[in-house]
Coordinates of C-alpha atoms in Angstrom, one line a residue:
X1 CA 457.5 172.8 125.0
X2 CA 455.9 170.0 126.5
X3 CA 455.3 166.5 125.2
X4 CA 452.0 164.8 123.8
X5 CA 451.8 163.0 127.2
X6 CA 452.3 166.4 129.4
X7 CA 449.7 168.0 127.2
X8 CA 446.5 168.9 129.0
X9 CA 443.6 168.1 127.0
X10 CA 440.4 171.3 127.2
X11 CA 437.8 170.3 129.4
X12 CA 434.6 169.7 127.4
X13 CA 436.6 169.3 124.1
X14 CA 433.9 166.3 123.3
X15 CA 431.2 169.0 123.1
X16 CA 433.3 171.2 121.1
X17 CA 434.2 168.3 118.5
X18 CA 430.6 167.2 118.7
X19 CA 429.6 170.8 117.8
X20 CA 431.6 170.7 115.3
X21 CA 430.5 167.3 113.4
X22 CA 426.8 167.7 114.6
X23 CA 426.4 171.7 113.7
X24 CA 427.6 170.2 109.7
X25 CA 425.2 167.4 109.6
X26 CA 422.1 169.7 110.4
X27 CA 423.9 172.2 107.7
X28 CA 424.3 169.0 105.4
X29 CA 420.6 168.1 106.0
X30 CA 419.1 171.5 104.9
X31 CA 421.2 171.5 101.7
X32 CA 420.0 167.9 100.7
X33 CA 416.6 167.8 101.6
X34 CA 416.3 170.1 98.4
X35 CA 417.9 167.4 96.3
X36 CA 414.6 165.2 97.6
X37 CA 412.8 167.6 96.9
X38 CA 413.2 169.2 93.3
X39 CA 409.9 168.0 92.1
X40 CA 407.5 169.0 94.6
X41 CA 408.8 172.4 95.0
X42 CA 409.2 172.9 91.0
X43 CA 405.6 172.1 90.9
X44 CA 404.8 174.2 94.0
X45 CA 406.9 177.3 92.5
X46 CA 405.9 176.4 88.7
X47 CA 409.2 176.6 87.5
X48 CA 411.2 174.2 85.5
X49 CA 413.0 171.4 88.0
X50 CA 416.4 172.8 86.4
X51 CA 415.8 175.9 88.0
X52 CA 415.1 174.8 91.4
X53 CA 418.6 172.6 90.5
X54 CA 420.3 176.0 90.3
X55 CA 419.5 177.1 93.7
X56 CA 422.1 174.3 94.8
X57 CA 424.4 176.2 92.6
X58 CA 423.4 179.5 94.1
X59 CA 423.6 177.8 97.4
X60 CA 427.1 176.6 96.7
X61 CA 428.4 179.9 95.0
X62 CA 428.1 181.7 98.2
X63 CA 429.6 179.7 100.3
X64 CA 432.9 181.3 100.4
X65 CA 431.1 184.8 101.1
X66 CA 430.3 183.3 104.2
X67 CA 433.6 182.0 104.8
X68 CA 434.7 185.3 104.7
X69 CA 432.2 187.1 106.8
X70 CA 431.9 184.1 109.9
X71 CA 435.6 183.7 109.3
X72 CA 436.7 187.7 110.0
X73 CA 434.2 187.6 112.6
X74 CA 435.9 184.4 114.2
X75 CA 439.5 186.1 114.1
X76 CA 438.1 188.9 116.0
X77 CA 435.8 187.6 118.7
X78 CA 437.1 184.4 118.5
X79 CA 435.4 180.7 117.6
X80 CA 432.8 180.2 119.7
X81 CA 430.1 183.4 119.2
X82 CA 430.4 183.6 115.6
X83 CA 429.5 179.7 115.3
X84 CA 426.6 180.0 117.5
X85 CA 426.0 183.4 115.3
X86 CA 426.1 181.2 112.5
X87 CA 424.1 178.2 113.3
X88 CA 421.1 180.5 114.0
X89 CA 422.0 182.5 111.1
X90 CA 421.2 179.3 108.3
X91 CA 418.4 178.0 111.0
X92 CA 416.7 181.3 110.6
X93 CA 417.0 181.0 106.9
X94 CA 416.1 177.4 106.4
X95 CA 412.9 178.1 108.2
X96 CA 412.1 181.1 105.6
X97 CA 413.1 178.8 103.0
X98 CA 410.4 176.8 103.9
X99 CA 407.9 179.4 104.0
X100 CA 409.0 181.1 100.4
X101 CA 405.9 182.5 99.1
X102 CA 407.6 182.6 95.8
X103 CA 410.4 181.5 93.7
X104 CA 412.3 184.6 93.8
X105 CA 412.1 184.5 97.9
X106 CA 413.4 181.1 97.5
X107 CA 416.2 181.6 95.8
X108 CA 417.3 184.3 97.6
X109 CA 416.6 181.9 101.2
X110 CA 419.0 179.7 99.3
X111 CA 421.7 182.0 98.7
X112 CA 422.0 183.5 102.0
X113 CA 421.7 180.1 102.8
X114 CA 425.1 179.6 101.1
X115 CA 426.9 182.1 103.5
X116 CA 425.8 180.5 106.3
X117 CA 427.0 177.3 105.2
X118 CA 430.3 178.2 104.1
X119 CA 430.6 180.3 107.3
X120 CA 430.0 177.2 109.5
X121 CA 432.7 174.7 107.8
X122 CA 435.4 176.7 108.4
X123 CA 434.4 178.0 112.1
X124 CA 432.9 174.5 113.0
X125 CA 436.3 172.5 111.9
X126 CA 438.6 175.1 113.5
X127 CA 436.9 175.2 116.7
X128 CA 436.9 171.6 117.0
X129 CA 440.5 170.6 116.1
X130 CA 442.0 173.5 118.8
X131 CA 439.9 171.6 121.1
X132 CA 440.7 168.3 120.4
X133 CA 443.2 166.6 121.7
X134 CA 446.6 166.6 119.6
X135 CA 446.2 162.8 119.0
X136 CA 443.0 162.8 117.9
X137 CA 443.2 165.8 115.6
X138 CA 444.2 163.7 112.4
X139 CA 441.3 161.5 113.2
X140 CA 438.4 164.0 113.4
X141 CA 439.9 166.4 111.2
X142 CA 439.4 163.4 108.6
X143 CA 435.5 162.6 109.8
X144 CA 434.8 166.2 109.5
X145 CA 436.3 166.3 106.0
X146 CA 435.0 163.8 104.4
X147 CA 431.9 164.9 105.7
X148 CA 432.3 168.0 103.5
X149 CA 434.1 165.6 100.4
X150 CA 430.7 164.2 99.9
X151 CA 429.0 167.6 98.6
X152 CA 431.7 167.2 95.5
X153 CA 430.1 163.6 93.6
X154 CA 427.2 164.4 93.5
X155 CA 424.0 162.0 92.0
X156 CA 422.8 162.5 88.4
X157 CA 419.3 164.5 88.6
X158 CA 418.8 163.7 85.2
X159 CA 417.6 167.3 84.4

């Protein structure tokens, strides 16, 4: 067993980590740009603003679906594919989101939007703590989750 100063850190683990943080902030920004924008797309999709609110719901109720899809797949073929997989996986989706011709498109771009989120949080955090070095791993590991602890208080919408 060799000590924390024997321990050879994985060349490029910067890149990892940073794929890691950066890959949640662009799957953060999707989710919340909806939360700007509940009134322009209820008028666009003539629906009540409450059920354009639901689609976060949706959007959060399949998460773990995608944690269990991207996660078997990562056990299998390893971190790295099945995080690329899923990055363009919810960047596919986000750009049909914004081309929904309808609500029922959109809420359905918003679910599968969902797996792809909770498929990335789980792939993105692993493969950037195994690549991190050990001394740094309660650090990041903390940045990253926090990251995800702001999805749980969430603003009043007043709908």
């Amino acid at each position: 067993m060799t000590s924390l100063q024997e321990e050879q850190n994985t060349p490029g683990w910067q890149f990892a980590v940073a794929s890691g943080l950066l890959g949640w902030v662009l799957d953060a920004f999707d989710f919340f740009v909806i939360v700007f924008l509940f009134d322009t797309l209820a008028s666009h999709f003539q629906v009540e603003k409450r059920a354009i609110v639901w689609t976060i719901s949706i959007t959060l109720a399949m998460r773990p679906v995608g944690a269990l899809i991207f996660g078997a797949l990562a056990d299998r073929f390893g971190r790295r594919k099945p995080l690329m997989l899923c990055v363009v996986y919810f960047s596919i989706v986000t750009v049909l989101s914004g081309f929904s011709p309808n609500y029922g498109f959109f809420v359905a771009m918003r679910a599968l939007y969902g797996i792809g989120m909770g498929g990335y949080w789980g792939i993105g955090a692993s493969f950037a703590m195994e690549n991190a070095p050990r001394k740094l791993r309660g650090l990041l590991s903390g940045m990253m989750q926090e990251a995800i602890r702001s999805d749980i208080f969430w603003p009043r919408w007043g709908c």
